[in-house]
Amino acid sequence: MTYVIVTGKDAVSGLPARTYQTAFNQARRLYGGDVDVWMKLNLRIEENRKTGA
């Protein structure tokens, strides 16, 4: 299982990460640690769900 950083209306940002902690650290590097910024971007970390196939 991998995790991705998702913003706004399901826009994936960055590369998939093997662990939640790695994805969280990547999000902090990309967007900083300010909770208000994360809320405005609707930033979240989700399991990478493949569609189709």
MMTF fields as JSON, N, C-alpha, C and O atoms, coordinates in Angstrom:
{
  "mmtfVersion": "1.0.0",
  "mmtfProducer": "UNKNOWN",
  "numBonds": 211,
  "numAtoms": 212,
  "numGroups": 53,
  "numChains": 1,
  "numModels": 1,
  "chainsPerModel": [1],
  "groupsPerChain": [53],
  "chainIdList": ["A"],
  "bondAtomList": [4, 2, 8, 6, 12, 10, 16, 14, 20, 18, 24, 22, 28, 26, 32, 30, 36, 34, 40, 38, 44, 42, 48, 46, 52, 50, 56, 54, 60, 58, 64, 62, 68, 66, 72, 70, 76, 74, 80, 78, 84, 82, 88, 86, 92, 90, 96, 94, 100, 98, 104, 102, 108, 106, 112, 110, 116, 114, 120, 118, 124, 122, 128, 126, 132, 130, 136, 134, 140, 138, 144, 142, 148, 146, 152, 150, 156, 154, 160, 158, 164, 162, 168, 166, 172, 170, 176, 174, 180, 178, 184, 182, 188, 186, 192, 190, 196, 194, 200, 198, 204, 202, 208, 206],
  "bondOrderList": [1, 1, 1, 1, 1, 1, 1, 1, 1, 1, 1, 1, 1, 1, 1, 1, 1, 1, 1, 1, 1, 1, 1, 1, 1, 1, 1, 1, 1, 1, 1, 1, 1, 1, 1, 1, 1, 1, 1, 1, 1, 1, 1, 1, 1, 1, 1, 1, 1, 1, 1, 1],
  "groupList": [{"groupName": "MET", "atomNameList": ["N", "CA", "C", "O"], "elementList": ["N", "C", "C", "O"], "formalChargeList": [0, 0, 0, 0], "bondAtomList": [1, 0, 2, 1, 3, 2], "bondOrderList": [1, 1, 2], "singleLetterCode": "M", "chemCompType": "L-PEPTIDE LINKING"}, {"groupName": "THR", "atomNameList": ["N", "CA", "C", "O"], "elementList": ["N", "C", "C", "O"], "formalChargeList": [0, 0, 0, 0], "bondAtomList": [1, 0, 2, 1, 3, 2], "bondOrderList": [1, 1, 2], "singleLetterCode": "T", "chemCompType": "L-PEPTIDE LINKING"}, {"groupName": "TYR", "atomNameList": ["N", "CA", "C", "O"], "elementList": ["N", "C", "C", "O"], "formalChargeList": [0, 0, 0, 0], "bondAtomList": [1, 0, 2, 1, 3, 2], "bondOrderList": [1, 1, 2], "singleLetterCode": "Y", "chemCompType": "L-PEPTIDE LINKING"}, {"groupName": "VAL", "atomNameList": ["N", "CA", "C", "O"], "elementList": ["N", "C", "C", "O"], "formalChargeList": [0, 0, 0, 0], "bondAtomList": [1, 0, 2, 1, 3, 2], "bondOrderList": [1, 1, 2], "singleLetterCode": "V", "chemCompType": "L-PEPTIDE LINKING"}, {"groupName": "ILE", "atomNameList": ["N", "CA", "C", "O"], "elementList": ["N", "C", "C", "O"], "formalChargeList": [0, 0, 0, 0], "bondAtomList": [1, 0, 2, 1, 3, 2], "bondOrderList": [1, 1, 2], "singleLetterCode": "I", "chemCompType": "L-PEPTIDE LINKING"}, {"groupName": "GLY", "atomNameList": ["N", "CA", "C", "O"], "elementList": ["N", "C", "C", "O"], "formalChargeList": [0, 0, 0, 0], "bondAtomList": [1, 0, 2, 1, 3, 2], "bondOrderList": [1, 1, 2], "singleLetterCode": "G", "chemCompType": "PEPTIDE LINKING"}, {"groupName": "LYS", "atomNameList": ["N", "CA", "C", "O"], "elementList": ["N", "C", "C", "O"], "formalChargeList": [0, 0, 0, 0], "bondAtomList": [1, 0, 2, 1, 3, 2], "bondOrderList": [1, 1, 2], "singleLetterCode": "K", "chemCompType": "L-PEPTIDE LINKING"}, {"groupName": "ASP", "atomNameList": ["N", "CA", "C", "O"], "elementList": ["N", "C", "C", "O"], "formalChargeList": [0, 0, 0, 0], "bondAtomList": [1, 0, 2, 1, 3, 2], "bondOrderList": [1, 1, 2], "singleLetterCode": "D", "chemCompType": "L-PEPTIDE LINKING"}, {"groupName": "ALA", "atomNameList": ["N", "CA", "C", "O"], "elementList": ["N", "C", "C", "O"], "formalChargeList": [0, 0, 0, 0], "bondAtomList": [1, 0, 2, 1, 3, 2], "bondOrderList": [1, 1, 2], "singleLetterCode": "A", "chemCompType": "L-PEPTIDE LINKING"}, {"groupName": "SER", "atomNameList": ["N", "CA", "C", "O"], "elementList": ["N", "C", "C", "O"], "formalChargeList": [0, 0, 0, 0], "bondAtomList": [1, 0, 2, 1, 3, 2], "bondOrderList": [1, 1, 2], "singleLetterCode": "S", "chemCompType": "L-PEPTIDE LINKING"}, {"groupName": "LEU", "atomNameList": ["N", "CA", "C", "O"], "elementList": ["N", "C", "C", "O"], "formalChargeList": [0, 0, 0, 0], "bondAtomList": [1, 0, 2, 1, 3, 2], "bondOrderList": [1, 1, 2], "singleLetterCode": "L", "chemCompType": "L-PEPTIDE LINKING"}, {"groupName": "PRO", "atomNameList": ["N", "CA", "C", "O"], "elementList": ["N", "C", "C", "O"], "formalChargeList": [0, 0, 0, 0], "bondAtomList": [1, 0, 2, 1, 3, 2], "bondOrderList": [1, 1, 2], "singleLetterCode": "P", "chemCompType": "L-PEPTIDE LINKING"}, {"groupName": "ARG", "atomNameList": ["N", "CA", "C", "O"], "elementList": ["N", "C", "C", "O"], "formalChargeList": [0, 0, 0, 0], "bondAtomList": [1, 0, 2, 1, 3, 2], "bondOrderList": [1, 1, 2], "singleLetterCode": "R", "chemCompType": "L-PEPTIDE LINKING"}, {"groupName": "GLN", "atomNameList": ["N", "CA", "C", "O"], "elementList": ["N", "C", "C", "O"], "formalChargeList": [0, 0, 0, 0], "bondAtomList": [1, 0, 2, 1, 3, 2], "bondOrderList": [1, 1, 2], "singleLetterCode": "Q", "chemCompType": "L-PEPTIDE LINKING"}, {"groupName": "PHE", "atomNameList": ["N", "CA", "C", "O"], "elementList": ["N", "C", "C", "O"], "formalChargeList": [0, 0, 0, 0], "bondAtomList": [1, 0, 2, 1, 3, 2], "bondOrderList": [1, 1, 2], "singleLetterCode": "F", "chemCompType": "L-PEPTIDE LINKING"}, {"groupName": "ASN", "atomNameList": ["N", "CA", "C", "O"], "elementList": ["N", "C", "C", "O"], "formalChargeList": [0, 0, 0, 0], "bondAtomList": [1, 0, 2, 1, 3, 2], "bondOrderList": [1, 1, 2], "singleLetterCode": "N", "chemCompType": "L-PEPTIDE LINKING"}, {"groupName": "TRP", "atomNameList": ["N", "CA", "C", "O"], "elementList": ["N", "C", "C", "O"], "formalChargeList": [0, 0, 0, 0], "bondAtomList": [1, 0, 2, 1, 3, 2], "bondOrderList": [1, 1, 2], "singleLetterCode": "W", "chemCompType": "L-PEPTIDE LINKING"}, {"groupName": "GLU", "atomNameList": ["N", "CA", "C", "O"], "elementList": ["N", "C", "C", "O"], "formalChargeList": [0, 0, 0, 0], "bondAtomList": [1, 0, 2, 1, 3, 2], "bondOrderList": [1, 1, 2], "singleLetterCode": "E", "chemCompType": "L-PEPTIDE LINKING"}],
  "groupTypeList": [0, 1, 2, 3, 4, 3, 1, 5, 6, 7, 8, 3, 9, 5, 10, 11, 8, 12, 1, 2, 13, 1, 8, 14, 15, 13, 8, 12, 12, 10, 2, 5, 5, 7, 3, 7, 3, 16, 0, 6, 10, 15, 10, 12, 4, 17, 17, 15, 12, 6, 1, 5, 8],
  "groupIdList": [1, 2, 3, 4, 5, 6, 7, 8, 9, 10, 11, 12, 13, 14, 15, 16, 17, 18, 19, 20, 21, 22, 23, 24, 25, 26, 27, 28, 29, 30, 31, 32, 33, 34, 35, 36, 37, 38, 39, 40, 41, 42, 43, 44, 45, 46, 47, 48, 49, 50, 51, 52, 53],
  "secStructList": [7, 7, 3, 3, 3, 3, 3, 6, 6, 6, 3, 3, 3, 3, 3, 3, 3, 1, 1, 2, 2, 2, 2, 2, 2, 2, 2, 2, 2, 2, 2, 7, 1, 7, 2, 2, 2, 2, 2, 2, 2, 6, 7, 3, 3, 3, 3, 7, 7, 7, 7, 7, 7],
  "xCoordList": [0.847, 0.0, 0.9, 1.936, 0.489, 1.205, 0.245, -0.974, 0.818, 0.037, 0.398, 1.536, -0.587, -0.376, -0.891, -1.758, -0.341, -0.793, -1.857, -1.629, -3.01, -4.126, -4.523, -4.625, -4.743, -5.193, -6.449, -6.728, -7.192, -8.37, -9.303, -9.687, -9.659, -10.603, -9.839, -9.812, -9.224, -8.545, -7.323, -7.021, -6.62, -5.382, -4.237, -3.977, -3.562, -2.462, -1.203, -0.88, -0.497, 0.719, 1.871, 1.723, 3.001, 4.165, 4.07, 3.167, 5.008, 5.082, 4.459, 4.403, 3.988, 3.473, 4.562, 5.733, 4.175, 5.112, 4.736, 3.567, 5.732, 5.48, 4.789, 4.085, 4.99, 4.36, 3.632, 3.915, 2.689, 1.964, 2.935, 2.835, 3.873, 4.832, 5.679, 5.949, 6.097, 6.879, 6.048, 6.547, 4.786, 3.904, 3.679, 3.669, 3.5, 3.318, 4.546, 4.417, 5.734, 6.973, 7.129, 7.585, 6.756, 6.82, 5.852, 6.194, 4.659, 3.685, 4.209, 4.029, 4.85, 5.414, 6.523, 6.652, 7.336, 8.39, 7.784, 8.27, 6.717, 6.105, 5.266, 5.289, 4.52, 3.528, 3.767, 3.016, 4.793, 5.051, 4.169, 3.386, 4.302, 3.573, 2.395, 1.828, 2.02, 0.933, -0.423, -0.785, -1.156, -2.456, -3.418, -4.197, -3.381, -4.285, -4.059, -5.017, -2.813, -2.498, -3.066, -3.672, -2.876, -3.391, -4.913, -5.475, -5.582, -7.042, -7.505, -8.467, -6.835, -7.218, -7.039, -7.829, -6.005, -5.735, -6.563, -6.571, -7.261, -7.955, -6.966, -7.273, -5.771, -4.689, -4.928, -5.278, -4.732, -4.875, -3.982, -3.531, -3.74, -2.943, -3.875, -4.543, -3.908, -4.826, -4.08, -2.976, -4.709, -4.189, -4.279, -5.248, -3.27, -3.267, -4.198, -3.891, -5.331, -6.329, -6.238, -6.501, -5.873, -5.773, -7.162, -7.979, -7.416, -8.725, -8.597, -7.501, -9.69, -9.704, -9.189, -9.209, -8.724, -8.152, -9.146, -8.861],
  "yCoordList": [-1.163, 0.0, 1.236, 1.268, 2.244, 3.514, 4.641, 4.468, 5.795, 6.968, 8.131, 8.251, 8.992, 10.168, 11.413, 11.337, 12.549, 13.843, 14.34, 14.394, 14.699, 15.143, 16.557, 16.846, 17.432, 18.794, 19.077, 18.426, 20.051, 20.517, 19.409, 18.563, 19.421, 18.426, 17.243, 17.041, 16.472, 15.228, 15.396, 14.502, 16.516, 16.706, 16.088, 16.498, 15.106, 14.43, 15.263, 15.725, 15.447, 16.241, 15.366, 14.611, 15.46, 14.675, 13.234, 12.867, 12.434, 11.028, 10.155, 10.555, 8.962, 8.047, 7.69, 7.569, 7.524, 7.185, 5.822, 5.437, 5.103, 3.755, 3.765, 2.818, 4.839, 4.918, 6.244, 7.215, 6.265, 7.493, 8.569, 9.728, 8.185, 9.148, 9.79, 10.99, 9.016, 9.558, 10.559, 11.62, 10.227, 11.151, 12.424, 13.523, 12.277, 13.433, 14.34, 15.56, 13.746, 14.53, 15.231, 16.373, 14.56, 15.17, 16.358, 17.394, 16.21, 17.302, 18.491, 19.637, 18.234, 19.337, 20.044, 21.264, 19.285, 19.912, 20.777, 21.876, 20.28, 21.0, 22.199, 23.243, 22.054, 23.061, 23.703, 24.592, 23.269, 23.816, 23.145, 22.249, 23.583, 22.958, 23.764, 23.426, 24.822, 25.692, 25.045, 24.803, 24.772, 24.111, 24.93, 24.36, 26.242, 27.094, 26.901, 26.868, 26.774, 26.547, 25.209, 25.116, 24.186, 22.857, 22.894, 22.278, 23.617, 23.704, 24.428, 24.0, 25.517, 26.271, 25.43, 25.532, 24.603, 23.748, 22.463, 21.707, 22.228, 20.954, 19.803, 18.798, 19.977, 19.018, 17.831, 17.995, 16.638, 15.429, 14.34, 14.43, 13.328, 12.188, 10.989, 10.666, 10.331, 9.214, 8.0, 8.108, 6.837, 5.632, 5.82, 6.384, 5.348, 5.444, 4.371, 3.179, 4.821, 3.91, 3.982, 5.025, 2.899, 2.871, 2.702, 1.931, 3.447, 3.369, 2.571, 2.423, 2.068, 1.334, -0.081, -0.641, -0.666, -2.008, -3.006, -4.203],
  "zCoordList": [0.0, 0.0, 0.0, 0.665, -0.753, -0.775, -0.421, -0.428, -0.114, 0.278, -0.626, -1.082, -0.881, -1.715, -0.998, -0.127, -1.384, -0.879, -1.843, -3.052, -1.316, -2.148, -1.71, -0.518, -2.7, -2.41, -3.212, -4.219, -2.75, -3.476, -3.889, -3.081, -5.138, -5.667, -6.249, -7.463, -5.373, -5.717, -6.62, -7.41, -6.519, -7.255, -6.447, -5.316, -7.031, -6.342, -6.506, -7.6, -5.395, -5.38, -4.907, -3.946, -5.565, -5.155, -5.625, -6.377, -5.173, -5.548, -4.475, -3.312, -4.845, -3.828, -2.82, -3.18, -1.574, -0.497, 0.072, 0.064, 0.562, 1.085, 2.445, 2.794, 3.213, 4.533, 4.69, 3.988, 5.622, 5.919, 6.404, 6.0, 7.271, 7.829, 6.738, 6.795, 5.754, 4.645, 3.845, 3.469, 3.585, 2.862, 3.673, 3.119, 4.979, 5.856, 5.824, 5.72, 5.912, 5.861, 4.52, 4.467, 3.441, 2.12, 2.028, 1.457, 2.581, 2.583, 3.376, 2.963, 4.501, 5.285, 4.53, 4.621, 3.776, 2.969, 1.87, 1.602, 1.231, 0.113, 0.552, -0.1, 1.661, 2.032, 3.394, 3.795, 4.105, 5.431, 6.474, 6.158, 7.71, 8.789, 9.314, 10.353, 8.609, 9.065, 8.797, 7.645, 9.845, 9.723, 8.872, 8.108, 8.988, 8.198, 6.701, 5.928, 6.293, 4.878, 4.43, 3.363, 5.23, 4.894, 4.763, 3.857, 5.671, 5.625, 4.362, 3.724, 3.996, 2.795, 1.536, 0.597, 1.519, 0.366, 0.38, -0.591, 1.497, 1.711, 1.515, 0.873, 2.086, 1.942, 2.867, 4.036, 2.326, 3.117, 2.535, 1.393, 3.326, 2.894, 2.852, 3.834, 1.694, 1.498, 0.974, 0.441, 1.137, 0.514, -0.99, -1.498, -1.696, -3.149, -3.714, -3.687, -4.219, -4.795, -6.309, -6.908, -6.904, -8.361, -8.949, -8.447, -10.037, -10.69, -11.974, -12.515, -12.449, -13.697, -13.542, -12.446, -14.647, -14.718, -14.209, -14.183]
}
